[in-house]
CSV table of C-alpha atoms in Angstrom, one decimal:
chain,number,residue,atom,x,y,z
A,20,MET,CA,138.8,133.3,122.7
A,21,ILE,CA,139.6,132.2,119.2
A,22,LEU,CA,137.7,129.1,118.2
A,23,ASP,CA,138.2,128.9,114.4
A,24,ALA,CA,140.4,130.4,111.7
A,25,GLY,CA,138.6,133.5,110.2
A,26,PRO,CA,138.0,134.1,106.5
A,27,SER,CA,141.2,136.2,106.0
A,28,THR,CA,143.3,133.6,107.7
A,29,VAL,CA,141.7,130.8,105.6
A,30,GLU,CA,142.4,132.7,102.4
A,31,ASN,CA,146.0,133.3,103.4
A,32,ILE,CA,146.4,129.5,104.1
A,33,LYS,CA,144.7,128.7,100.8
A,34,GLN,CA,147.2,130.9,99.0
A,35,CYS,CA,150.1,129.0,100.7
A,36,ILE,CA,148.5,125.7,99.7
A,37,TYR,CA,148.1,126.9,96.1
A,38,SER,CA,151.8,127.6,95.8
A,39,ALA,CA,153.1,124.6,97.8
A,40,LYS,CA,154.4,121.4,96.3
A,41,THR,CA,154.3,119.5,99.6
A,42,ILE,CA,152.0,120.0,102.6
A,43,LEU,CA,152.5,118.5,106.1
A,44,TRP,CA,149.3,119.2,108.1
A,45,ASN,CA,149.0,118.1,111.8
A,46,GLY,CA,146.2,119.6,113.8
A,47,PRO,CA,142.8,121.1,113.1
A,48,ALA,CA,142.4,124.9,112.7
A,49,GLY,CA,139.9,125.4,115.5
A,50,TYR,CA,137.5,123.9,118.0
A,51,PHE,CA,136.4,121.3,115.6
A,52,GLU,CA,134.3,119.3,118.1
A,53,ASN,CA,131.6,122.1,117.7
A,54,LYS,CA,130.4,122.2,114.1
A,55,SER,CA,130.0,126.0,114.4
A,56,PHE,CA,133.8,126.2,114.4
A,57,LEU,CA,134.7,123.6,111.8
A,58,ASN,CA,134.7,125.9,108.7
A,59,GLY,CA,138.4,126.8,108.9
A,60,THR,CA,139.5,123.2,109.1
A,61,LEU,CA,137.2,121.9,106.4
A,62,SER,CA,138.2,124.8,104.1
A,63,ILE,CA,141.8,123.9,104.5
A,64,ALA,CA,141.1,120.2,103.9
A,65,ARG,CA,139.1,121.0,100.7
A,66,LYS,CA,141.9,123.0,99.3
A,67,ILE,CA,144.6,120.5,100.1
A,68,SER,CA,142.4,117.7,98.7
A,69,GLU,CA,141.7,119.7,95.5
A,70,ASN,CA,145.4,120.3,94.8
A,71,THR,CA,146.3,116.6,95.7
A,72,GLU,CA,143.7,115.4,93.2
A,73,LYS,CA,145.2,117.7,90.5
A,74,LYS,CA,148.6,116.1,91.2
A,75,SER,CA,150.1,119.5,92.0
A,76,LEU,CA,150.6,118.7,95.7
A,77,ILE,CA,151.9,115.9,97.9
A,78,SER,CA,149.9,116.0,101.1
A,79,VAL,CA,150.7,114.3,104.4
A,80,VAL,CA,148.0,114.7,107.0
A,81,GLY,CA,148.6,113.6,110.5
A,82,GLY,CA,147.0,113.4,113.9
A,83,GLY,CA,143.9,111.8,115.4
A,84,ASP,CA,142.3,115.2,115.9
A,85,THR,CA,142.9,116.2,112.3
A,86,ILE,CA,141.4,113.0,111.0
A,87,SER,CA,138.4,113.3,113.4
A,88,ALA,CA,137.8,116.8,112.2
A,89,ILE,CA,137.9,115.8,108.5
A,90,ASN,CA,135.6,112.9,109.2
A,91,LYS,CA,132.9,115.3,110.5
A,92,SER,CA,132.4,116.4,106.9
A,93,GLU,CA,130.1,114.5,104.6
A,94,LYS,CA,132.5,115.0,101.7
A,95,LYS,CA,135.3,112.7,100.7
A,96,TYR,CA,138.8,114.1,100.7
A,97,ASN,CA,142.0,112.8,98.9
A,98,PHE,CA,145.4,113.1,100.5
A,99,THR,CA,148.7,111.4,99.6
A,100,HIS,CA,149.2,109.9,103.0
A,101,ILE,CA,147.2,109.9,106.3
A,102,SER,CA,148.7,109.1,109.7
A,103,THR,CA,146.6,108.8,112.9
A,104,ALA,CA,149.7,109.1,115.1
A,105,GLY,CA,149.9,112.8,115.8
A,106,GLY,CA,152.7,113.1,118.4
A,107,ALA,CA,154.6,110.1,117.1
A,108,PHE,CA,154.2,111.4,113.6
A,109,LEU,CA,155.9,114.6,114.5
A,110,GLU,CA,158.6,112.9,116.5
A,111,PHE,CA,159.4,110.6,113.6
A,112,LEU,CA,159.7,113.6,111.3
A,113,GLU,CA,162.1,115.2,113.8
A,114,GLY,CA,164.3,112.1,113.5
A,115,LYS,CA,163.7,110.9,117.1
A,116,ASP,CA,164.0,107.2,117.8
A,117,LEU,CA,160.6,105.7,118.4
A,118,PRO,CA,160.4,102.6,120.6
A,119,GLY,CA,158.0,100.7,118.1
A,120,LEU,CA,160.4,101.3,115.3
A,121,ILE,CA,163.6,100.5,117.2
A,122,VAL,CA,162.3,97.0,117.8
A,123,LEU,CA,161.7,96.5,114.1
A,124,LYS,CA,165.4,97.3,113.2
């Protein structure tokens, strides 16, 4: 059973973040409810936050689980935009009509 992203995977993800101009992140990297398996998620959050602060990255973070995982850290992170709507967030990006937005048109 895989419960967290391992060190090699985290380093590969960090390299992708380093070279990215925009990041869309939806979903933690492991079984974040157990602090023993939170390292991968928080390592990714740290790198995205660092690059967002340097203005080298636009970061869009979505999903209630992602936000819950990040909130388990005592550190403060900076992202360009945070959305707590995980499934709806992805459906919006896919271009699907969302009932709550249809009524507003």
